[in-house]
Coordinates of C-alpha atoms in Angstrom, one line a residue:
Chain A
M141 CA -37.8 0.5 -13.7
Q142 CA -41.2 0.2 -12.1
R143 CA -41.9 1.2 -8.6
T144 CA -42.9 -2.4 -7.8
D145 CA -39.3 -3.5 -8.8
I146 CA -37.9 -0.9 -6.4
E147 CA -40.2 -2.2 -3.6
A148 CA -38.9 -5.8 -4.2
I149 CA -35.3 -4.7 -4.0
A150 CA -35.9 -2.7 -0.8
S151 CA -37.5 -5.8 0.7
L152 CA -34.4 -7.9 -0.2
A153 CA -32.2 -5.1 1.2
R154 CA -34.2 -4.9 4.4
L155 CA -35.0 -1.2 3.9
D156 CA -38.2 0.4 4.8
L157 CA -38.7 3.2 2.2
T158 CA -41.3 5.9 2.1
P159 CA -43.4 6.3 -1.1
E160 CA -41.4 9.5 -1.9
Q161 CA -38.1 7.5 -1.5
L162 CA -39.4 4.8 -3.8
D163 CA -40.3 7.3 -6.5
R164 CA -36.9 9.0 -6.2
F165 CA -34.9 5.7 -6.4
A166 CA -36.9 4.7 -9.4
T167 CA -35.8 7.8 -11.3
Q168 CA -32.2 7.7 -10.1
F169 CA -31.9 4.0 -10.9
E170 CA -32.6 4.8 -14.5
D171 CA -29.7 7.3 -14.6
I172 CA -27.3 5.0 -12.8
L173 CA -28.2 1.8 -14.7
G174 CA -27.6 3.8 -17.9
L175 CA -24.1 4.4 -16.6
F176 CA -23.7 0.7 -15.8
R177 CA -24.9 -0.4 -19.2
A178 CA -21.7 0.9 -20.7
L179 CA -20.2 -2.4 -19.6
D180 CA -22.3 -4.2 -22.3
A181 CA -20.0 -2.8 -25.0
V182 CA -16.9 -4.5 -23.7
D183 CA -15.9 -7.8 -25.2
T184 CA -15.3 -10.1 -22.2
T185 CA -14.9 -13.4 -24.0
D186 CA -12.5 -15.5 -22.0
A187 CA -12.1 -12.9 -19.3
S188 CA -11.8 -14.1 -15.7
R189 CA -14.7 -13.6 -13.4
A190 CA -12.7 -14.0 -10.2
A191 CA -14.3 -12.1 -7.4
T192 CA -11.1 -10.8 -5.9
T193 CA -7.7 -9.5 -6.9
E194 CA -4.7 -11.7 -6.1
R195 CA -5.2 -13.3 -2.7
H196 CA -2.4 -14.8 -0.7
R197 CA -4.3 -16.9 1.7
S198 CA -1.8 -16.8 4.5
L199 CA -3.9 -19.0 6.7
R200 CA -3.0 -19.5 10.3
E201 CA -3.4 -22.5 12.6
D202 CA -6.6 -22.8 14.6
R203 CA -5.7 -21.9 18.2
V204 CA -7.8 -21.9 21.4
A205 CA -7.9 -18.4 22.9
P206 CA -10.1 -16.4 25.2
T207 CA -13.0 -14.6 23.6
L208 CA -14.0 -11.0 24.6
P209 CA -15.5 -10.7 28.0
L210 CA -19.3 -10.9 28.0
G211 CA -19.6 -7.3 29.2
D212 CA -17.6 -6.1 26.3
V213 CA -19.6 -8.1 23.8
L214 CA -22.9 -6.8 25.1
A215 CA -21.7 -3.2 25.7
N216 CA -23.0 -1.9 22.3
N217 CA -26.1 -4.0 22.4
P218 CA -29.3 -2.1 21.8
A219 CA -31.4 -4.5 23.9
S220 CA -30.1 -7.2 26.3
D221 CA -30.8 -8.8 29.6
A222 CA -27.1 -8.7 30.5
T223 CA -26.5 -12.2 29.1
R224 CA -28.1 -12.3 25.7
F225 CA -29.1 -10.3 22.7
L226 CA -32.8 -9.7 22.7
V227 CA -34.9 -9.3 19.5
P228 CA -38.6 -9.3 18.7
K229 CA -39.9 -12.8 18.1
I230 CA -38.8 -14.4 14.9
L231 CA -41.4 -17.2 14.6
D232 CA -45.1 -16.6 14.5
D233 CA -47.5 -18.4 16.8
R234 CA -48.4 -21.1 14.3
A235 CA -44.7 -22.2 14.0
S236 CA -44.2 -22.7 17.7
Chain B
M37 CA 1.6 23.6 29.0
S38 CA 5.3 22.7 28.9
S39 CA 7.7 25.6 28.7
Q40 CA 9.3 23.9 25.7
R41 CA 9.0 25.3 22.2
A42 CA 5.4 25.0 21.0
S43 CA 4.4 23.0 17.9
T44 CA 3.6 24.7 14.7
P45 CA 1.4 23.4 12.0
D46 CA 4.2 23.1 9.4
E47 CA 6.3 20.6 11.3
S48 CA 6.9 17.3 9.7
V49 CA 6.3 13.9 11.4
R50 CA 10.0 13.3 11.2
E51 CA 10.9 16.5 13.0
I52 CA 8.3 15.9 15.8
S53 CA 9.4 12.3 16.4
R54 CA 13.1 13.2 16.5
A55 CA 12.5 16.1 18.9
V56 CA 10.4 13.9 21.2
R57 CA 12.8 11.0 21.1
D58 CA 15.7 13.3 21.8
G59 CA 13.9 15.0 24.7
E60 CA 13.9 18.4 23.1
R61 CA 10.1 18.4 23.3
S62 CA 7.6 16.5 25.4
A63 CA 5.0 14.4 23.7
E64 CA 2.5 16.2 25.9
S65 CA 3.4 19.7 24.7
V66 CA 3.2 18.6 21.1
T67 CA -0.2 16.9 21.7
R68 CA -1.6 19.9 23.5
A69 CA -0.5 22.3 20.8
Y70 CA -2.4 20.4 18.2
L71 CA -5.4 19.9 20.4
D72 CA -5.5 23.6 21.1
R73 CA -5.5 24.3 17.3
I74 CA -8.4 21.9 16.9
D75 CA -10.3 23.5 19.8
A76 CA -9.8 27.0 18.3
L77 CA -10.3 26.4 14.6
D78 CA -12.1 23.1 13.8
D79 CA -15.5 24.6 14.2
R80 CA -14.9 26.3 10.8
V81 CA -13.7 23.1 9.1
G82 CA -15.5 20.3 10.8
S83 CA -12.8 17.7 10.2
F84 CA -13.2 15.8 13.5
L85 CA -16.2 13.8 14.8
T86 CA -14.5 12.9 18.1
V87 CA -11.5 14.6 19.7
D88 CA -10.0 12.4 22.4
R89 CA -8.4 15.2 24.4
D90 CA -8.1 13.4 27.7
G91 CA -7.1 10.1 26.2
A92 CA -4.5 11.7 24.0
V93 CA -2.9 13.8 26.7
E94 CA -2.8 10.8 29.1
Y95 CA -1.2 8.7 26.4
A96 CA 1.4 11.4 25.6
R97 CA 2.3 11.7 29.3
K98 CA 2.9 7.9 29.4
L99 CA 5.3 8.3 26.5
D100 CA 7.1 11.1 28.3
R101 CA 7.4 9.0 31.5
R102 CA 8.8 6.1 29.5
R103 CA 11.4 8.3 27.8
E104 CA 12.4 9.8 31.1
A105 CA 12.8 6.3 32.5
G106 CA 15.3 5.6 29.8
A107 CA 13.2 3.9 27.1
T108 CA 13.9 4.6 23.4
L109 CA 10.7 5.7 21.8
G110 CA 9.4 4.4 18.4
P111 CA 9.5 6.0 15.0
L112 CA 6.3 8.0 15.5
A113 CA 7.3 9.2 19.1
G114 CA 4.7 11.7 20.2
V115 CA 3.3 12.3 16.8
P116 CA -0.4 13.2 16.9
V117 CA -2.3 11.2 14.3
A118 CA -5.9 11.7 13.3
V119 CA -7.7 8.5 12.4
K120 CA -10.7 8.2 9.9
D121 CA -13.8 7.2 11.9
N122 CA -14.3 3.9 10.0
L123 CA -11.2 2.4 11.8
C124 CA -11.9 0.8 15.1
T125 CA -10.4 2.4 18.2
N126 CA -10.6 0.5 21.5
G127 CA -12.7 2.5 23.9
L128 CA -13.2 5.4 21.5
R129 CA -16.4 5.7 19.6
T130 CA -16.3 4.7 15.9
T131 CA -19.3 5.9 14.0
C132 CA -18.4 5.6 10.3
A133 CA -20.2 9.0 10.2
S134 CA -23.5 7.1 10.5
R135 CA -26.3 7.8 12.9
L136 CA -26.8 4.1 13.0
L137 CA -23.4 3.8 14.8
E138 CA -23.6 7.1 16.8
S139 CA -22.8 5.4 20.1
F140 CA -20.7 2.4 18.9
V141 CA -17.6 2.0 21.0
P142 CA -15.3 -0.8 19.7
P143 CA -13.8 -3.3 22.1
Y144 CA -10.6 -3.6 20.0
D145 CA -8.2 -1.6 17.9
A146 CA -7.8 -2.0 14.1
T147 CA -4.4 -3.4 13.3
V148 CA -3.3 -0.1 11.8
V149 CA -4.2 1.7 15.0
S150 CA -2.3 -0.9 17.1
R151 CA 0.7 -0.3 14.9
L152 CA 0.5 3.4 15.3
R153 CA 0.4 3.0 19.1
D154 CA 3.2 0.4 19.0
A155 CA 5.3 3.1 17.1
D156 CA 4.4 5.6 20.0
A157 CA 2.1 7.8 17.9
V158 CA -0.7 9.6 19.8
V159 CA -4.2 9.1 18.4
I160 CA -5.9 12.5 18.9
G161 CA -9.3 11.9 17.4
K162 CA -11.5 10.5 14.7
T163 CA -12.2 12.3 11.5
N164 CA -15.3 12.9 9.4
L165 CA -16.1 10.9 6.3
D166 CA -18.9 10.3 3.9
E167 CA -21.1 7.8 5.7
F168 CA -19.4 4.3 5.5
A169 CA -16.9 5.9 3.2
M170 CA -19.5 6.2 0.4
G171 CA -18.9 9.5 -1.3
S172 CA -16.4 12.0 -2.9
S173 CA -17.1 15.2 -0.9
T174 CA -17.6 14.3 2.8
E175 CA -21.1 15.9 2.5
N176 CA -22.7 12.5 3.0
S177 CA -21.7 12.4 6.7
G178 CA -24.6 11.8 9.0
F179 CA -23.3 14.5 11.3
Q180 CA -21.7 17.4 9.5
P181 CA -20.1 18.4 6.2
T182 CA -16.3 19.0 6.3
R183 CA -15.1 22.2 4.6
N184 CA -11.9 22.6 2.6
P185 CA -9.3 24.6 4.6
W186 CA -8.3 26.3 1.3
D187 CA -11.8 27.6 0.7
L188 CA -14.4 27.0 3.3
E189 CA -17.2 27.2 0.8
R190 CA -15.8 24.2 -1.1
V191 CA -15.7 20.5 -0.3
P192 CA -12.5 18.8 0.8
G193 CA -13.2 15.7 -1.4
G194 CA -14.0 12.4 0.1
S195 CA -14.6 10.1 1.5
S196 CA -11.5 10.7 3.8
G197 CA -12.2 14.4 3.7
G198 CA -11.9 14.8 7.4
S199 CA -8.5 13.3 7.5
A200 CA -7.2 15.3 4.5
A201 CA -8.7 18.6 5.8
A202 CA -7.2 17.9 9.3
V203 CA -3.7 17.6 7.9
A204 CA -4.2 20.6 5.5
A205 CA -5.5 22.7 8.4
G206 CA -2.6 21.9 10.6
F207 CA -4.7 20.0 13.1
A208 CA -2.5 16.9 12.9
P209 CA 0.8 16.3 11.0
A210 CA -0.5 13.0 9.8
A211 CA -3.8 11.0 9.4
L212 CA -5.0 7.7 8.3
G213 CA -7.7 7.3 5.6
S214 CA -9.2 4.5 3.6
D215 CA -9.4 4.3 -0.2
T216 CA -11.9 2.1 -2.0
G217 CA -12.2 4.1 -5.2
G218 CA -10.0 7.1 -4.6
S219 CA -11.1 8.1 -1.0
I220 CA -7.5 8.9 0.2
R221 CA -6.1 10.3 -3.1
Q222 CA -8.9 12.6 -4.2
P223 CA -9.3 14.4 -0.9
A224 CA -5.5 14.6 -0.6
A225 CA -5.5 16.2 -4.0
L226 CA -8.3 18.7 -3.2
C227 CA -6.7 19.7 0.1
G228 CA -3.1 20.0 -1.1
V229 CA -1.6 17.1 0.9
V230 CA 0.0 13.8 0.1
G231 CA -2.1 10.6 0.1
L232 CA -1.2 7.0 -0.6
K233 CA -3.4 4.1 -1.6
P234 CA -1.2 1.1 -1.0
T235 CA -1.2 -2.2 -3.0
Y236 CA -4.2 -4.3 -2.1
G237 CA -2.9 -6.6 0.6
R238 CA -0.1 -4.4 1.7
V239 CA -1.9 -3.0 4.8
S240 CA -4.2 -4.9 7.0
R241 CA -8.0 -4.2 6.8
Y242 CA -8.6 -5.8 10.2
G243 CA -10.7 -3.3 12.2
L244 CA -11.6 -1.2 9.1
V245 CA -15.4 -1.3 8.8
A246 CA -15.8 -3.0 5.5
F247 CA -17.3 -1.1 2.5
A248 CA -16.0 -3.2 -0.5
S249 CA -13.6 -5.9 0.7
S250 CA -11.9 -6.5 -2.6
L251 CA -11.1 -2.8 -3.0
D252 CA -10.6 -1.3 0.5
Q253 CA -7.1 -0.3 1.6
V254 CA -5.9 1.9 4.5
G255 CA -3.2 4.5 3.9
P256 CA -1.5 7.6 5.2
I257 CA -2.3 11.3 4.5
T258 CA 0.6 13.7 5.3
Y259 CA 2.3 17.0 4.3
D260 CA 5.1 15.4 2.3
V261 CA 6.2 12.2 0.7
D262 CA 8.8 11.3 3.3
D263 CA 6.2 11.5 6.1
A264 CA 3.9 9.3 4.0
A265 CA 6.7 6.8 3.5
L266 CA 7.3 6.8 7.3
L267 CA 3.7 6.2 8.2
F268 CA 3.4 3.5 5.5
S269 CA 6.4 1.7 6.9
V270 CA 4.7 1.6 10.3
I271 CA 1.3 0.3 9.2
A272 CA 2.2 -2.0 6.3
G273 CA 3.0 -5.7 6.6
P274 CA 1.3 -9.1 7.0
D275 CA -1.3 -9.5 9.7
P276 CA -2.7 -12.9 10.8
H277 CA -6.1 -11.2 11.2
D278 CA -6.3 -10.4 7.5
D279 CA -5.5 -13.3 5.1
T280 CA -5.3 -10.9 2.1
T281 CA -2.2 -9.3 3.6
A282 CA 1.2 -10.1 2.0
A283 CA 4.8 -9.0 2.1
P284 CA 6.5 -7.8 -1.0
T285 CA 8.9 -10.2 -2.6
A286 CA 12.6 -9.3 -3.0
T287 CA 12.1 -8.5 -6.7
N288 CA 9.2 -6.2 -6.5
G289 CA 9.8 -4.4 -3.3
S290 CA 13.2 -3.0 -3.9
E291 CA 14.0 0.5 -5.1
S292 CA 17.0 2.9 -4.9
S293 CA 17.8 4.4 -1.5
P294 CA 16.0 7.6 -0.6
D295 CA 19.4 9.0 0.3
A296 CA 20.4 9.0 -3.4
D297 CA 20.1 12.2 -5.5
R298 CA 16.4 12.8 -4.9
S299 CA 15.7 14.5 -8.2
D300 CA 17.6 12.2 -10.5
L301 CA 15.2 10.0 -12.5
H302 CA 17.6 8.7 -15.2
G303 CA 16.8 5.1 -16.0
L304 CA 13.1 5.4 -15.1
R305 CA 10.4 5.0 -17.7
I306 CA 7.2 7.0 -17.0
G307 CA 4.0 6.4 -18.9
I308 CA 1.4 9.1 -19.5
P309 CA -2.0 7.4 -20.0
R310 CA -3.7 9.1 -22.9
E311 CA -7.1 8.4 -21.5
Y312 CA -6.4 10.3 -18.2
F313 CA -6.0 13.6 -20.2
P314 CA -9.4 13.9 -21.9
D315 CA -10.2 17.1 -23.9
S316 CA -12.7 17.9 -21.1
L317 CA -9.9 18.1 -18.5
P318 CA -10.0 21.7 -17.2
E319 CA -6.8 23.8 -17.6
D320 CA -6.5 24.5 -13.9
V321 CA -5.9 20.7 -13.5
S322 CA -4.1 19.9 -16.7
L323 CA -1.5 22.8 -16.8
P324 CA 0.1 22.1 -13.4
V325 CA 0.1 18.3 -14.1
R326 CA 1.7 18.8 -17.5
A327 CA 4.3 21.2 -16.0
A328 CA 5.2 18.5 -13.4
I329 CA 5.6 15.9 -16.1
D330 CA 7.9 18.2 -18.0
R331 CA 10.0 18.6 -14.9
L332 CA 10.2 14.8 -14.4
R333 CA 11.4 14.5 -18.1
G334 CA 14.0 17.2 -17.4
A335 CA 15.3 15.2 -14.5
G336 CA 16.1 12.3 -16.8
A337 CA 12.9 10.2 -16.8
D338 CA 12.0 8.6 -20.1
V339 CA 8.5 9.9 -20.5
R340 CA 6.2 8.2 -23.1
E341 CA 2.5 8.0 -23.9
V342 CA 0.7 4.7 -23.0
T343 CA -2.9 3.6 -23.3
L344 CA -5.3 2.1 -20.8
P345 CA -8.1 1.4 -23.2
H346 CA -10.8 0.3 -20.8
T347 CA -10.6 3.5 -18.7
N348 CA -14.0 4.7 -20.0
V349 CA -15.8 1.8 -18.3
A350 CA -13.8 1.9 -15.0
I351 CA -16.5 3.9 -13.2
A352 CA -19.3 1.6 -14.2
T353 CA -17.2 -1.4 -13.2
Y354 CA -16.3 0.2 -9.9
Y355 CA -19.8 1.1 -8.9
V356 CA -21.3 -2.2 -9.8
L357 CA -18.7 -4.1 -7.8
A358 CA -18.3 -1.7 -4.9
N359 CA -22.1 -1.5 -4.4
S360 CA -22.5 -5.2 -4.6
E361 CA -19.9 -5.8 -2.0
A362 CA -21.4 -3.0 0.1
S363 CA -24.9 -4.5 0.0
S364 CA -23.5 -7.7 1.5
N365 CA -21.1 -6.1 4.0
L366 CA -23.7 -3.7 5.4
A367 CA -26.2 -6.5 6.0
R368 CA -24.5 -6.9 9.4
F369 CA -26.0 -3.6 10.5
D370 CA -29.3 -5.1 11.6
A371 CA -29.6 -3.4 15.0
V372 CA -29.4 -6.8 16.8
R373 CA -25.9 -6.8 18.3
Y374 CA -25.0 -3.1 18.0
G375 CA -26.3 0.1 16.4
R376 CA -29.4 2.2 17.0
R377 CA -32.5 0.2 17.1
I378 CA -36.0 1.4 16.2
E379 CA -38.1 -0.9 18.4
H380 CA -40.9 -2.8 16.8
D381 CA -43.5 -4.7 18.7
S382 CA -44.1 -7.8 16.7
D383 CA -41.5 -8.6 14.1
S384 CA -37.7 -8.8 13.9
L385 CA -37.5 -8.3 10.1
A386 CA -39.6 -5.1 10.4
M387 CA -37.4 -4.0 13.3
M388 CA -34.3 -4.4 11.1
A389 CA -35.8 -2.6 8.1
K390 CA -37.0 0.3 10.2
S391 CA -33.7 0.6 12.1
R392 CA -31.7 0.5 8.9
S393 CA -33.8 3.1 7.1
A394 CA -33.8 5.4 10.1
G395 CA -30.1 5.1 10.7
L396 CA -28.6 5.0 7.2
G397 CA -28.4 8.1 5.0
P398 CA -29.8 8.4 1.5
E399 CA -26.5 7.7 -0.3
V400 CA -25.8 4.5 1.7
Q401 CA -29.4 3.3 1.1
R402 CA -29.0 4.0 -2.6
R403 CA -25.8 2.0 -2.8
I404 CA -27.3 -0.9 -0.9
M405 CA -30.3 -0.9 -3.2
L406 CA -28.0 -0.8 -6.3
G407 CA -25.8 -3.6 -5.0
T408 CA -28.8 -5.7 -4.0
F409 CA -30.2 -5.3 -7.5
A410 CA -26.9 -6.2 -9.2
L411 CA -26.6 -9.4 -7.1
S412 CA -30.3 -10.4 -7.5
A413 CA -31.5 -13.4 -9.5
G414 CA -31.9 -12.5 -13.1
Y415 CA -29.5 -9.6 -13.1
Y416 CA -26.4 -11.2 -11.4
D417 CA -24.7 -12.2 -14.7
A418 CA -25.6 -9.0 -16.6
Y419 CA -24.2 -6.7 -13.9
Y420 CA -22.0 -8.2 -11.2
G421 CA -20.6 -11.0 -13.4
K422 CA -20.1 -8.7 -16.3
A423 CA -18.3 -6.2 -14.1
L424 CA -16.0 -8.9 -12.7
A425 CA -15.0 -9.7 -16.3
V426 CA -14.4 -6.1 -17.2
R427 CA -12.3 -5.7 -14.1
D428 CA -10.1 -8.5 -15.5
R429 CA -9.7 -6.4 -18.7
L430 CA -8.8 -3.3 -16.7
R431 CA -6.2 -5.3 -14.8
A432 CA -4.8 -6.5 -18.1
D433 CA -4.5 -2.9 -19.3
F434 CA -2.2 -2.0 -16.4
E435 CA -0.1 -5.2 -16.8
S436 CA 0.4 -4.4 -20.5
A437 CA 1.4 -0.8 -19.7
F438 CA 3.8 -1.9 -17.0
D439 CA 5.5 -4.1 -19.6
D440 CA 6.7 -0.9 -21.2
V441 CA 7.0 1.6 -18.3
D442 CA 7.9 1.6 -14.6
A443 CA 5.2 3.9 -13.4
L444 CA 2.3 6.0 -14.7
V445 CA 1.7 9.7 -14.0
A446 CA -1.6 11.5 -14.3
P447 CA -3.9 13.9 -12.5
T448 CA -5.6 12.5 -9.4
S449 CA -8.9 14.3 -9.8
P450 CA -10.6 15.7 -12.9
L451 CA -11.7 18.7 -10.9
V452 CA -10.4 21.0 -8.2
A453 CA -12.4 21.3 -5.0
F454 CA -16.0 22.1 -6.0
P455 CA -18.5 24.2 -4.1
L456 CA -20.4 22.6 -1.2
G457 CA -23.8 21.4 -2.4
S458 CA -23.1 21.5 -6.1
K459 CA -23.2 17.8 -6.7
V460 CA -25.2 16.2 -3.9
S461 CA -28.5 15.9 -5.8
D462 CA -26.8 14.3 -8.9
P463 CA -25.3 10.9 -8.0
V464 CA -23.9 10.2 -11.4
S465 CA -22.0 13.5 -11.5
M466 CA -20.6 12.8 -8.0
Y467 CA -19.6 9.2 -9.1
L468 CA -17.6 10.6 -12.0
C469 CA -15.2 12.4 -9.5
D470 CA -13.6 9.0 -9.1
I471 CA -12.9 8.5 -12.8
L472 CA -9.1 8.8 -12.5
T473 CA -8.7 6.9 -9.2
A474 CA -11.0 3.9 -9.2
S475 CA -9.0 1.9 -11.7
A476 CA -6.1 1.5 -9.3
N477 CA -8.4 -0.1 -6.7
L478 CA -9.9 -2.4 -9.4
A479 CA -6.4 -3.5 -10.4
G480 CA -5.1 -3.7 -6.8
I481 CA -2.1 -1.5 -7.6
P482 CA -0.6 1.3 -5.4
A483 CA -1.1 5.0 -6.2
L484 CA 0.2 8.1 -4.6
S485 CA -1.2 11.7 -4.9
V486 CA 1.3 14.5 -4.4
P487 CA 0.4 18.2 -4.6
C488 CA 1.5 20.3 -7.6
R489 CA 3.0 23.2 -5.7
D490 CA 2.5 25.7 -8.5
A491 CA -1.3 25.0 -8.7
H492 CA -3.3 28.2 -7.9
P493 CA -5.6 29.2 -6.3
L494 CA -6.8 25.7 -5.4
P495 CA -4.7 22.5 -4.9
V496 CA -4.2 20.0 -7.7
G497 CA -2.8 16.5 -7.1
L498 CA -0.3 14.6 -9.3
Q499 CA -1.1 10.9 -9.2
I500 CA 1.7 8.3 -9.6
L501 CA 0.7 4.7 -10.1
G502 CA 2.9 1.6 -10.2
P503 CA 2.8 -2.2 -10.4
R504 CA 1.8 -4.1 -7.3
F505 CA 4.2 -3.6 -4.3
S506 CA 6.0 -0.7 -6.0
E507 CA 5.4 1.8 -3.2
E508 CA 9.1 2.6 -2.9
R509 CA 9.2 3.6 -6.5
L510 CA 6.2 5.8 -6.1
F511 CA 7.9 7.5 -3.2
R512 CA 11.0 8.0 -5.2
I513 CA 9.1 9.7 -8.0
G514 CA 7.0 11.7 -5.5
R515 CA 10.2 12.9 -3.8
A516 CA 11.7 14.0 -7.1
H517 CA 8.4 15.8 -7.9
E518 CA 8.7 17.7 -4.6
E519 CA 12.4 18.5 -5.1
L520 CA 11.9 19.7 -8.7
S521 CA 9.1 22.1 -7.7
A522 CA 10.6 25.5 -7.4
A523 CA 7.8 26.7 -5.2
P524 CA 7.7 25.9 -1.5
L525 CA 4.8 23.7 -0.3
P526 CA 1.9 26.1 0.1
R527 CA -0.2 26.1 3.3
S528 CA -3.9 26.6 3.5
P529 CA -5.3 29.7 5.1
I530 CA -6.5 27.7 8.1
A531 CA -3.1 26.2 8.6
M532 CA -1.6 29.7 8.6
A533 CA -4.1 30.8 11.3
S534 CA -2.9 30.6 14.9
A535 CA -4.9 29.0 17.7
E536 CA -4.9 32.4 19.4
G537 CA -7.4 33.8 16.9
D538 CA -5.6 35.8 14.2
A539 CA -7.2 33.8 11.4
S540 CA -8.3 35.5 8.3

């Protein structure tokens, strides 16, 4: 696997990796993907590809109920003005 | 401290709850005794990330006041319980052993924690784990490694290594862990205690910080099978907050009474999966497990060999699926609503990436990368889709085996506790630690690890697996295994040490 491939995956995963980390991942990926390629030998004709084990879907009725108090919701917030979550801007100037 | 008899680290959950209910002991004295042991000895083991001394003592006092006022306390009356730090506890920080969540304080309890409190247990603290439960040694914690109470230079297993070590060290008579690929059973085996991975859907995952949602289950870690069964009875059951939870049906949930002859296994068919005893299995694991199987046969069980032919691809299947689910589940840790943020002047995406890379450890980042890759365009069918299909084959292996036998018995771990640091730089070697446990998660079936009492010098776990919702059958076999063992349950050197400082 090429380093550019690792950079593309890191971008998708929202990780900011150092050059050393990129090189290390590239090496480790080869080992780990070698382990994963053992799956190729299994005949899976007609096998189910369901993403979960048996699910029982015991759905409940929608019900109006109080939400958490605003103070509790924001208590773990890394940046707020006491009423909202604050983030750096998400649109550049041309979009506004 | 109360003048009543002090707690000792070899008390069972049942003994403690009975004594507190009957007024022989106060919940406060029991709680303080365990907290004193933690204060005196846990700096050697490192099993706790947070000890809630004030909260636990206050909660215990409330229990005592209720009892004095005439209330009948619940089945875990005054029992100190350690809780893995990926289970949300209202008002008590929950870190998942990640620097990213170093200061996260949940505003609600996980359902299993609520059920412990409803049963009048005392939550004494939060235990260490591999960060976000990703690991098999508890060395991947963002805060500290945990050491094995049997040998402080060895790992306790993982990822629930803090919970298993806490019970093995006598810091709590019971703990909760979570098991995605073996994370309750493997540390229980390496620490010489009992651990149960319940049937998928038997215990609510609400408030468990998700790693791999189709595999995760919460379960108990205790000294013996009866205590595990008691904890399980408290935490199991449908929960409207988790739509995968279900109750067992009448046909698959019944089993003989625990009051019957505990060592009589006549009428029970036990399968020995050939693939779980490879030639490479070391004798320090295989000999005590085979001796245990011989005792089960001697107690009347019909023991026969069975085959689970896809076992050799279980680890590959597990790591593709678990990492794929993890890459999606951990996307929520973007430092917007909670978590440590690395400020960035101009760009939200850069802020998220810098915060995630600064806060998450190398193993978590590696797994997110692998999962992102397995789900990405061009590779999805070859990896994730293929692994789902192989999972179906693995599930069919178990269904076929359970047509012929009532339960399976095997080792829990292919290795005894290994030295600290011996596998951290080799991810594939570490992943193979789960080779005998991950299949149960993939198939959604329950599995119990019970110590082989004659293993020496390090603990070995006997794993008992059954069809979905067969926990009572697993407890029956586990109890028989305990009864049939001539040796008493051994205690770790740390558990034998007193809080006053006569530890070896």
